[in-house]
Coordinates of C-alpha atoms in Angstrom, one line a residue:
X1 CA -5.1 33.8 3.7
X2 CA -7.4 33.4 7.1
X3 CA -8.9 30.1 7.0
X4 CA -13.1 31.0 7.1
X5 CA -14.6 31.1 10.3
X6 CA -18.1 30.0 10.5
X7 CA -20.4 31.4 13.4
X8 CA -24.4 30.5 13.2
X9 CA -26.8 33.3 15.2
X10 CA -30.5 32.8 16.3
X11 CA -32.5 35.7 16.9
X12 CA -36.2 36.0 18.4
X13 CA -39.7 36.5 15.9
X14 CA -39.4 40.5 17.0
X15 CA -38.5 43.2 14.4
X16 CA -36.5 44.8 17.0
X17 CA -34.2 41.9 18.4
X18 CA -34.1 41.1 14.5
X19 CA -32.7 44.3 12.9
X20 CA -30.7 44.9 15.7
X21 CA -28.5 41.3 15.1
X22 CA -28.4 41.6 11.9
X23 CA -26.9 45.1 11.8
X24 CA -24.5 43.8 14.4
X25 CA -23.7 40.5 11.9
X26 CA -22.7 43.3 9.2
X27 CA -20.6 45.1 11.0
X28 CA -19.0 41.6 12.6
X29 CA -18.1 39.9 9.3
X30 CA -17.2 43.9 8.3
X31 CA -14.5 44.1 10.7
X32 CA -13.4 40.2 10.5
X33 CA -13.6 39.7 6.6
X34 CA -13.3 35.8 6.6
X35 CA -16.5 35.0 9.4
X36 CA -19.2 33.4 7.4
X37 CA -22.4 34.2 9.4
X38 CA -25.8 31.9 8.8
X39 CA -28.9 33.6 10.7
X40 CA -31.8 31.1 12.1
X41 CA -34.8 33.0 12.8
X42 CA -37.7 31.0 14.4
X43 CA -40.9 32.4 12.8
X44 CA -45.2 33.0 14.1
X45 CA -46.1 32.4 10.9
X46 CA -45.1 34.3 8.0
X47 CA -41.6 36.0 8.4
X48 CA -42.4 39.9 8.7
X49 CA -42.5 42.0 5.7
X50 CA -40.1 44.3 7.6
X51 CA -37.2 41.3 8.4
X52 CA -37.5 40.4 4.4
X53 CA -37.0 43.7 3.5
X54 CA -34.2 44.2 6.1
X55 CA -32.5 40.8 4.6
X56 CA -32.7 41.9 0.8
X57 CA -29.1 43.8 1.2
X58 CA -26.8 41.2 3.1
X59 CA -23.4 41.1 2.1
X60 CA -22.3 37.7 0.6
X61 CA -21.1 36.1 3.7
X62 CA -23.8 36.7 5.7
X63 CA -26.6 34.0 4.5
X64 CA -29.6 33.1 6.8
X65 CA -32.8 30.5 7.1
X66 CA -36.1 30.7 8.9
X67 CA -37.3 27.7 10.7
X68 CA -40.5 26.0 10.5
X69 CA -43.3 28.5 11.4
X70 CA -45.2 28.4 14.6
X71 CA -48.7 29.0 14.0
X72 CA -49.8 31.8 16.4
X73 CA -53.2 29.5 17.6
X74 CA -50.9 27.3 19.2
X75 CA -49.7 29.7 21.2
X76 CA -51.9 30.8 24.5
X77 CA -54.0 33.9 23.3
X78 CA -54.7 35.3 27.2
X79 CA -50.6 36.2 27.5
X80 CA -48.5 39.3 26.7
X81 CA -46.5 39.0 23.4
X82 CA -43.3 38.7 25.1
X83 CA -44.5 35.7 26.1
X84 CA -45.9 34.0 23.1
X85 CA -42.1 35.1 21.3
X86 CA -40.4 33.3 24.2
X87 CA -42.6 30.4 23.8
X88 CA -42.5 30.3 20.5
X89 CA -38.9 30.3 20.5
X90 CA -38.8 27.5 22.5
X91 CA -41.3 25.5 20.3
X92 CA -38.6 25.9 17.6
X93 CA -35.7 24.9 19.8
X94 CA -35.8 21.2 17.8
X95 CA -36.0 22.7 14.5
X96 CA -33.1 24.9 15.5
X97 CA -31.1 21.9 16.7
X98 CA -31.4 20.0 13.2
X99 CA -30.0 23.2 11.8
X100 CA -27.1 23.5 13.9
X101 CA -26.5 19.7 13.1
X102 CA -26.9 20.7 9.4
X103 CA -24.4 23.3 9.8
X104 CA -21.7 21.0 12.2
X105 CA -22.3 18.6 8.6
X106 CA -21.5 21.0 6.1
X107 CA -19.1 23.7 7.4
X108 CA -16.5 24.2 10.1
X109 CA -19.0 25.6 12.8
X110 CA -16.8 27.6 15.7
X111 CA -19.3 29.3 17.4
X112 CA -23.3 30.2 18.0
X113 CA -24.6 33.4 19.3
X114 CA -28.0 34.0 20.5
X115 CA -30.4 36.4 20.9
X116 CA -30.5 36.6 25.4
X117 CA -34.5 35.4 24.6
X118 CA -33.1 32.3 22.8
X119 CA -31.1 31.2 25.0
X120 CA -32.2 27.6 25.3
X121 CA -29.7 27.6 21.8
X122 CA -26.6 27.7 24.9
X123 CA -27.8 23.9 26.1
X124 CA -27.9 23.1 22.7
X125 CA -24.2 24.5 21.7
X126 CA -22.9 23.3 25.1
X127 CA -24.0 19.1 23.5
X128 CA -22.4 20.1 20.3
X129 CA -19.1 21.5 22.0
X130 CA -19.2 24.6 20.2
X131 CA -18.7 27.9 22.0
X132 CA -21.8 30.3 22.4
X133 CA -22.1 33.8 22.9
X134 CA -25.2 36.2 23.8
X135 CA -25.5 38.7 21.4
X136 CA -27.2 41.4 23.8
X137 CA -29.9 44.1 21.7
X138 CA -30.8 46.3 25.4
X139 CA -28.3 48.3 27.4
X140 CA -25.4 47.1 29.8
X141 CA -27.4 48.1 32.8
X142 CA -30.4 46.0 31.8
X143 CA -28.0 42.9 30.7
X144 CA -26.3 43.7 34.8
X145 CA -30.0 43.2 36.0
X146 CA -30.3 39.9 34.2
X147 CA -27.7 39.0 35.6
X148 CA -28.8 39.7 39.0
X149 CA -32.1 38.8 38.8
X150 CA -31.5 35.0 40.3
X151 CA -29.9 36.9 43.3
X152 CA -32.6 39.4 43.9
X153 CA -35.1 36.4 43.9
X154 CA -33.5 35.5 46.6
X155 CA -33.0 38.8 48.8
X156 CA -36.4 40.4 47.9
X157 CA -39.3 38.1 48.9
X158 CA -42.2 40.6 48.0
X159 CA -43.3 42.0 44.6
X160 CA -40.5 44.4 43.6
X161 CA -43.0 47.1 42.6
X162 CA -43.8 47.1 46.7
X163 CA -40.6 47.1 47.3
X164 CA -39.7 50.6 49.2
X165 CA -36.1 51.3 48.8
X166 CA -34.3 52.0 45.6
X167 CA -32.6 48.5 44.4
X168 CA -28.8 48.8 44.0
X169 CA -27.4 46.6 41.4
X170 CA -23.4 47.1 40.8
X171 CA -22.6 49.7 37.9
X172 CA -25.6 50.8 37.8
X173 CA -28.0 53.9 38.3
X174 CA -30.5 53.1 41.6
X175 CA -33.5 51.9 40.0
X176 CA -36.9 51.5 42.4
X177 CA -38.7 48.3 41.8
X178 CA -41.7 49.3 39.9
X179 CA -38.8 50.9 36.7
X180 CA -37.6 47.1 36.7
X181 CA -38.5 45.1 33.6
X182 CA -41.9 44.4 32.6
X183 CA -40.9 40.6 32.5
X184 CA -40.8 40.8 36.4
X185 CA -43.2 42.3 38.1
X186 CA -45.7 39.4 38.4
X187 CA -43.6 36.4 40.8
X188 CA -46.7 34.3 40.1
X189 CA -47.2 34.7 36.3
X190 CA -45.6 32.8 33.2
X191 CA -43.5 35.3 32.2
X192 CA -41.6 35.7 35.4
X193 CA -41.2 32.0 35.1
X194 CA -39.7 32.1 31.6
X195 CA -37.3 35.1 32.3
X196 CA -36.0 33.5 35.9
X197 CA -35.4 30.5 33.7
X198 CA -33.3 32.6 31.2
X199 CA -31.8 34.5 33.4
X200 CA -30.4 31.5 35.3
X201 CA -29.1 30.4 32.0
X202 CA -26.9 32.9 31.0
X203 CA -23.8 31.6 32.8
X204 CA -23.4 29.4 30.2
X205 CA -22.1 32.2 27.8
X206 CA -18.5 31.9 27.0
X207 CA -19.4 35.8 26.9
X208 CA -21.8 38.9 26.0
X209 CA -22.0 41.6 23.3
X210 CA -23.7 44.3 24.3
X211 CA -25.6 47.1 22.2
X212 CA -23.9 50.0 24.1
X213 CA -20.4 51.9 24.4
X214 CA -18.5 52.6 26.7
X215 CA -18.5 56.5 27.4
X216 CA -22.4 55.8 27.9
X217 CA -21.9 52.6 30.9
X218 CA -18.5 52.8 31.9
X219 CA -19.5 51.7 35.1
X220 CA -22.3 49.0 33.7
X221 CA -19.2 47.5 31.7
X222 CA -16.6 47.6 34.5
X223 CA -19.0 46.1 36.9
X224 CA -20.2 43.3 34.6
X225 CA -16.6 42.5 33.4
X226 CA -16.0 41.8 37.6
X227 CA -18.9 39.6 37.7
X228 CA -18.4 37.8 34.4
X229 CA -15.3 36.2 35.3
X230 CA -16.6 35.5 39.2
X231 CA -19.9 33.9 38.2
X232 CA -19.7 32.6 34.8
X233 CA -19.0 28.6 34.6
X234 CA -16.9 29.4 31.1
X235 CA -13.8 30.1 31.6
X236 CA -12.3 33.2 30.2
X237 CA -15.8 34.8 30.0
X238 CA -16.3 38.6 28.6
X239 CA -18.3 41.4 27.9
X240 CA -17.8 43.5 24.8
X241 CA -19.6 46.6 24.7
X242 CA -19.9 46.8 20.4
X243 CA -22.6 49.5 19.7
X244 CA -23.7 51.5 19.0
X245 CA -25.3 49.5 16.5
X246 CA -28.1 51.0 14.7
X247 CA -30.4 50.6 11.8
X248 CA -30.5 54.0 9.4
X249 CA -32.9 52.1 7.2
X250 CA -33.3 53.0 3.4
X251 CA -32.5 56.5 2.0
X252 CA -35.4 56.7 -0.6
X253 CA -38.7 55.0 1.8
X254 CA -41.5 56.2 -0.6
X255 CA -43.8 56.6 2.5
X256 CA -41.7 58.7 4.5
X257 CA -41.3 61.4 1.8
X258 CA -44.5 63.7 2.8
X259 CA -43.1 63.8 6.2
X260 CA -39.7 65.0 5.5
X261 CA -40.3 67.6 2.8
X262 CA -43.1 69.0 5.8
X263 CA -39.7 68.9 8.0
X264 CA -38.0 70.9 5.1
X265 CA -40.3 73.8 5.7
X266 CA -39.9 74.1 9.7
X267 CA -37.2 75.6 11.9
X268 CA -34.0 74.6 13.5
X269 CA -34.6 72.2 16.3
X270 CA -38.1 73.2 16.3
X271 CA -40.2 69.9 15.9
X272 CA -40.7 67.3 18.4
X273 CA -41.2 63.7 16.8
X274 CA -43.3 61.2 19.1
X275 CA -43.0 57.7 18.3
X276 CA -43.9 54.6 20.1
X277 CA -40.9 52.2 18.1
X278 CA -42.5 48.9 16.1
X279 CA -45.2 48.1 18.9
X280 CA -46.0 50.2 21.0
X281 CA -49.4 51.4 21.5
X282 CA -51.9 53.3 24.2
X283 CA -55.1 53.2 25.4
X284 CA -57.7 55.3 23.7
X285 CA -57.9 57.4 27.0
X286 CA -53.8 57.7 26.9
X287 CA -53.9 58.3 23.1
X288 CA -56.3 61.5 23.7
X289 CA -54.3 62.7 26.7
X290 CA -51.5 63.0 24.2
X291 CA -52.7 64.8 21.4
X292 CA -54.4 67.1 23.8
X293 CA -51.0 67.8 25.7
X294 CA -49.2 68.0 21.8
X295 CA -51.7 70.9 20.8
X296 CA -51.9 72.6 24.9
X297 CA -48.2 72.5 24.3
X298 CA -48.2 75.0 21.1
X299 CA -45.1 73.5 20.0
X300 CA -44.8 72.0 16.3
X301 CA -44.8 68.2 16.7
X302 CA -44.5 65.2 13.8
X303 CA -46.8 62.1 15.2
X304 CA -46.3 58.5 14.1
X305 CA -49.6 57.6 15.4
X306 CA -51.1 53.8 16.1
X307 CA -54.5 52.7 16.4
X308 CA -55.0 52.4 20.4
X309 CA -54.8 49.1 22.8
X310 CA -55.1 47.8 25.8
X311 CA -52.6 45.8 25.7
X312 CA -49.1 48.5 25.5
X313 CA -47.2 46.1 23.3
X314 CA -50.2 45.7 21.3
X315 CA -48.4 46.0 17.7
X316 CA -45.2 43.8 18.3
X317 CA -46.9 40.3 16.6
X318 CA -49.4 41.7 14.9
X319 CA -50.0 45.3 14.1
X320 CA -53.8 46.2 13.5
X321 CA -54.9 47.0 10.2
X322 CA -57.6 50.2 11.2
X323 CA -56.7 54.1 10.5
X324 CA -55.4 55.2 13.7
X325 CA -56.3 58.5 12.4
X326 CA -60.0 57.8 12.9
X327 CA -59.2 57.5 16.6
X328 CA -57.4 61.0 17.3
X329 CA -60.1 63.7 19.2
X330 CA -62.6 65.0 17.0
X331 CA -61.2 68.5 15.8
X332 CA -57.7 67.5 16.4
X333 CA -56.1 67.6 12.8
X334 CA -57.7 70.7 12.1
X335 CA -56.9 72.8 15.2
X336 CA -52.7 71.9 14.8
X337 CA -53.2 71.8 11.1
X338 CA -50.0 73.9 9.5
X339 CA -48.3 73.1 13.6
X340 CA -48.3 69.5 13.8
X341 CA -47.7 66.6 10.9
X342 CA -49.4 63.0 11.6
X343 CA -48.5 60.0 9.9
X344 CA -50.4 56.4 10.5
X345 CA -48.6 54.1 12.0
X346 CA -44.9 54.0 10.3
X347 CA -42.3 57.1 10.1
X348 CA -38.8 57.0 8.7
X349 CA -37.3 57.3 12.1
X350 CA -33.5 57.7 11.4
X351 CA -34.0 60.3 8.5
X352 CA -36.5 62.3 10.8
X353 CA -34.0 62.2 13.9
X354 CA -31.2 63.0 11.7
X355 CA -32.9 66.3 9.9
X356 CA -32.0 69.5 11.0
X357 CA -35.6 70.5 12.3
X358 CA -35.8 67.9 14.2
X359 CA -35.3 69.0 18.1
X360 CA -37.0 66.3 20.2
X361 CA -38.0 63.1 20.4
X362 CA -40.9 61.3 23.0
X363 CA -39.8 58.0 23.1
X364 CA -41.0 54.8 24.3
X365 CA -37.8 53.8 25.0
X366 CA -36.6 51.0 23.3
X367 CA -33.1 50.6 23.6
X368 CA -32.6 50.8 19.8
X369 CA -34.6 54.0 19.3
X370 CA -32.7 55.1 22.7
X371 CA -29.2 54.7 20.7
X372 CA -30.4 56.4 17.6
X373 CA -31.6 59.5 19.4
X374 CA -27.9 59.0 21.1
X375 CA -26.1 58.7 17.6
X376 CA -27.7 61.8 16.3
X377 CA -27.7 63.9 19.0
X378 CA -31.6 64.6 19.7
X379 CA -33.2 65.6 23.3
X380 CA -35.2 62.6 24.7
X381 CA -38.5 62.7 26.8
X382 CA -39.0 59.3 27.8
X383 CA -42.3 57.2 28.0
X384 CA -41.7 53.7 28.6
X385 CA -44.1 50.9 27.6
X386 CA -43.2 47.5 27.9
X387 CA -40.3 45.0 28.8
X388 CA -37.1 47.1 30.2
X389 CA -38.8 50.1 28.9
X390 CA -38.7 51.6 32.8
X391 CA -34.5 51.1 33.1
X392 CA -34.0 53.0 30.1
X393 CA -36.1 55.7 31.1
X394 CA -34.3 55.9 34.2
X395 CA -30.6 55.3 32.6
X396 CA -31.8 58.3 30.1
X397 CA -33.2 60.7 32.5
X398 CA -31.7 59.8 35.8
X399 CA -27.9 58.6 34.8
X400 CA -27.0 60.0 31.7
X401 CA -29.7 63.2 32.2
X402 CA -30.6 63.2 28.6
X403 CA -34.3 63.3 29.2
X404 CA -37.0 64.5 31.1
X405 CA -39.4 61.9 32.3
X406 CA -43.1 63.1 32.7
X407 CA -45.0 62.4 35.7
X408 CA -48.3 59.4 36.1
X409 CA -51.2 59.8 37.7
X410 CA -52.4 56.8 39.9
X411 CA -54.2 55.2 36.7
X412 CA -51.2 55.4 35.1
X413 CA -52.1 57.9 32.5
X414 CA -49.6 61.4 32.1
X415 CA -52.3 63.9 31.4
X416 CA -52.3 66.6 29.1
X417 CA -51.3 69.5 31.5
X418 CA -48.2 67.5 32.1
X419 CA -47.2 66.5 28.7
X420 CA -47.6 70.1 27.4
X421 CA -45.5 71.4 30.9
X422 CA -42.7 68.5 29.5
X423 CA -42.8 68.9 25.9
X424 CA -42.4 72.9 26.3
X425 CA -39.5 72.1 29.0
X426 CA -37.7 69.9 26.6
X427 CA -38.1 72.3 23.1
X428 CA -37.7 75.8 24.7
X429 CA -37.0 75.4 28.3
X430 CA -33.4 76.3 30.4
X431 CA -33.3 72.3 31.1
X432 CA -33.9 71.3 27.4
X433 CA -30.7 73.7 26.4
X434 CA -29.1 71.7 29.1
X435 CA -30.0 68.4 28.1
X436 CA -28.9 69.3 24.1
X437 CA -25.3 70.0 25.3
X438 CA -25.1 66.8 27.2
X439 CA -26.3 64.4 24.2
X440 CA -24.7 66.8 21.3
X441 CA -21.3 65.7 23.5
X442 CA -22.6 61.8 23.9
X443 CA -23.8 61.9 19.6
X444 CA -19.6 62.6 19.6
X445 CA -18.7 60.0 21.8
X446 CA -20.9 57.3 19.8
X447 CA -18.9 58.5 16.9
X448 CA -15.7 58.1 18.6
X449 CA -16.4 54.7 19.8
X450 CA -16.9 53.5 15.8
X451 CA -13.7 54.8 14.7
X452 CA -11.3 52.7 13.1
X453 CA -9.5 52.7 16.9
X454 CA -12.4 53.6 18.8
X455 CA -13.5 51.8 21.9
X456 CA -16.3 49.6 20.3
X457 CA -14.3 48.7 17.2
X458 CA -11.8 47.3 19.2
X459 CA -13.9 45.6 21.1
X460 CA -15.4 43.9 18.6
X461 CA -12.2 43.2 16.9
X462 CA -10.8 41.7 20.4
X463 CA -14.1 39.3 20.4
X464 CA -13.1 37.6 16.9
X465 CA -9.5 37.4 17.6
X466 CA -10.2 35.9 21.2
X467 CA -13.2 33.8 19.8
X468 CA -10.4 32.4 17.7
X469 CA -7.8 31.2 20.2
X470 CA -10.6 30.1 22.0
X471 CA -11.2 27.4 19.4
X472 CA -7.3 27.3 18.8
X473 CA -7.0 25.9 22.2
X474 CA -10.2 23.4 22.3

C-alpha cells in the first residue's frame, strides 16, 4: 500500500479562485487515492457563505483551515478589489507560514501549491525545501502572458492600451493592448506593481496546472511547455493542462427552482441566459442599455441581474444587499413579461447552461463560467469586465470562434441597438448556427479530455507520479 502523500494548497479570499481549487483538489486526491490535501484560505473577514457551503461535501482526505481574518478597514478603501485580495493575501503570508510549519510538524509535507495570486507561499516553500506548484484557475493563454509580462515591461515603454500593433505572445491568439489584463493597464498604479511582482515570481514553480485542455490551447500548452524548461530556475519544470475543472454545484438549490421550471416551459435552444459570474456588475447607464437591447432584441432571455456599480467588480468582496430589480427601466418587467425571466442577483448557472432551452449565454467572461459554457456546449457572446476578462473574450471569439463579441462606444458602453443586432445574431442568425457546431464539437472534446485515458486525466496522473520522484530524488 502507497505510503500517504501530503500536499498543503493556499488559495486567494475570491469565490472563484476558491471553488475552482477545490474542485481541482477533488478530482487530484480522486485520481491519486493516497494524497492527503490540507487547504489554507486567508480570509477579509468572515469566510463567505458560498466557500462554507462549497466545503460541507469534501471527501475525507481533503481537510482545510482558514487563517486569521484580515479586517477589510485595514485594507486601502480607494483601490480595485483585486487589489485589496492581493494585499490581503500578503498580510496573511506569516499566518500561512506558521501553518506550513504546523504541517512540516505533524505530517510528511511533499509539496505546496498556490493559487498564482498567492504566490509569495513559493518563497516560503523554497525556505522549507518543499516543492511548490501553481495551481492556475484562468486559461493557458492568460498563464503565457504572465509569463511574459516581465519581458513586455521591457520591450513596450508606453501604456499598452496605446500601444498600436497587436502584441504577439508565443502560442497564442494576437491580442491588442487594451484586451490585456485589467491588472496592467495602469504602469503607475499599485496594482501593476503587485502583478509585475507576481509575475516575476513565478519561476520559482517546480511547475503549473492549468484550468484548460488541450484540444482548446494546443498551441498555449506547446509554447509554454518550450518556455517552462528555458526560463524556469527548477529544474524539470512543467505545465499540465488538467481541466476542465468545473463546479456543477448542488442539484436541489431551493432558489434556483422558479427559474428552471420557467425554462421547462420554453423551446429548444431558445433562451439566452445573461450573467455577470460572482462579481460582476454595471453601471446604471450600462445596466439600462442592456435590458433595453434584451427586450429590442425580441428574443426570450433569463437575467441574473445585480444592483449596478461603478466599480465593474463591484460584488467580488462584498456583494450589495439592495433589490437590483428596483433599478431595471421603469416598465421593463412588464413589457418582456411571459418573454424574459429575471432573477436578483444569484442563478443556478450549471443547471441553466445544461437544460435543453437553454441556447445562449452573455458572459462576462470568467474563465470558469467560459469552461462551463465549453463543457455543455452553449454559444457564448462575450462581455468582459475585469482582470483577464479581455483575453478570454478574445481567445472565445477570435481563436476558438465561439462567440461574438459586441461592439463599445467611446464611453465604453455597447448600446442597445447593438446588443439586440448581437443577441439576434447569436440565437437565430447564420453565424450563431455556425458558432453551435464549433462548441457542440469542443463540449465533446472537454469530455474526451476527462476520460479515464483522456488527455487531462493523464495529465494530471503524470503530475502526481512525477511530483513523487521528484521528492524520491531530493
Amino acid at each position: 500500500m502507497a505510503k500517504t502523500t501530503h500536499i498543503a494548497v493556499i488559495s486567494i479570499p475570491a469565490f472563484s479562485h476558491q471553488v475552482s481549487i477545490v474542485e481541482f483538489c477533488k478530482r487530484l486526491v480522486h485520481l491519486h487515492h493516497h494524497f492527503h490535501v490540507t487547504c489554507i484560505f486567508p480570509t477579509i473577514g468572515a469566510p463567505l457563505p458560498a466557500t462554507l457551503t462549497l466545503l460541507e461535501s469534501l471527501p475525507s482526505n481533503i481537510n482545510y483551515t482558514f487563517l486569521p481574518p484580515v479586517n477589510k478597514q485595514d485594507l486601502p478603501q480607494d483601490v480595485p478589489s483585486a487589489v485589496q485580495i492581493q494585499l490581503a493575501v500578503s498580510l496573511s503570508m506569516p499566518s500561512f507560514q506558521h501553518a506550513l510549519e504546523f504541517l512540516l510538524s505533524t505530517t510528511s509535507l511533499e509539496a505546496l501549491i498556490a493559487d498564482p495570486f498567492a504566490n509569495e507561499a513559493l518563497e516560503i516553500a523554497k525556505e522549507f525545501n518543499i516543492l511548490s506548484y501553481i495551481y492556475f484557475p484562468p486559461s493557458a493563454m492568460t498563464l503565457s502572458v504572465f509569463l511574459h509580462l516581465p519581458a513586455l515591461h521591457q520591450q513596450i515603454s508606453c501604456e499598452y492600451r496605446d500601444h498600436k500593433e497587436a502584441i504577439k505572445i508565443p502560442g497564442c491568439v494576437p491580442v491588442q493592448g487594451r484586451d490585456l489584463s485589467e491588472h496592467f493597464q495602469d504602469r503607475s498604479s499599485l496594482d501593476y506593481k503587485l502583478i509585475l511582482e507576481r509575475c516575476k515570481r513565478l519561476s520559482l514553480a517546480h511547475g503549473f496546472l492549468v484550468n484548460s485542455f488541450s484540444k482548446i490551447e494546443e498551441d498555449s500548452e506547446r509554447a509554454l511547455q518550450v518556455h517552462s524548461r528555458v526560463n524556469n530556475s527548477s529544474n524539470n519544470s512543467r505545465v499540465y493542462l488538467i481541466g476542465p475543472i468545473i463546479h456543477t454545484g448542488s442539484s436541489n438549490e431551493p432558489k434556483g427552482s422558479e427559474c428552471l421550471r420557467w425554462l421547462e416551459s420554453q423551446k429548444a435552444n431558445s433562451v439566452l441566459y445573461v450573467s455577470f459570474g460572482s462579481g460582476g456588475t454595471l453601471s446604471q447607464q450600462q445596466l439600462n442599455e442592456l435590458a433595453f437591447g434584451l427586450e429590442l432584441s425580441g428574443e426570450k432571455f433569463l437575467w441574473a441581474v445585480r444592483a449596478p456599480s461603478d466599480s465593474a467588480d463591484g460584488a467580488y468582496v462584498v456583494a450589495s444587499s439592495d433589490d437590483p430589480l428596483q433599478f431595471l427601466p421603469n416598465g421593463f418587467l412588464e413589457r418582456t413579461k411571459g418573454r424574459g425571466f429575471v432573477v436578483p442577483s444569484w442563478a443556478p448557472q450549471t443547471q441553466i447552461l445544461g437544460h435543453v432551452s437553454t441556447g445562449g449565454f452573455l458572459t462576462h467572461c470568467g474563465w470558469n463560467s467560459a469552461l462551463e459554457s465549453i463543457v455543455l456546449g452553449v454559444p457564448m457572446v462575450t462581455w468582459p469586465l475585469f482582470a483577464e476578462q479581455r483575453l478570454n473574450a478574445v481567445l472565445l471569439a477570435e481563436g476558438l470562434k465561439v462567440a461574438l463579441r459586441p461592439k463599445f462606444n467611446e464611453n465604453g458602453i455597447a448600446e442597445r441597438e447593438e446588443i439586440a443586432k448581437v443577441v439576434k445574431g447569436l440565437m437565430v442568425g447564420e453565424e450563431g448556427e455556425m458558432i453551435r457546431g464549433r462548441i457542440e464539437k469542443l463540449r465533446d472534446a472537454a469530455a474526451e479530455a476527462l476520460e479515464e485515458d483522456g488527455s487531462s486525466t493523464r495529465a494530471l496522473y503524470q503530475f502526481g507520479t512525477q511530483m513523487e520522484s521528484f521528492v524520491g530524488h531530493s
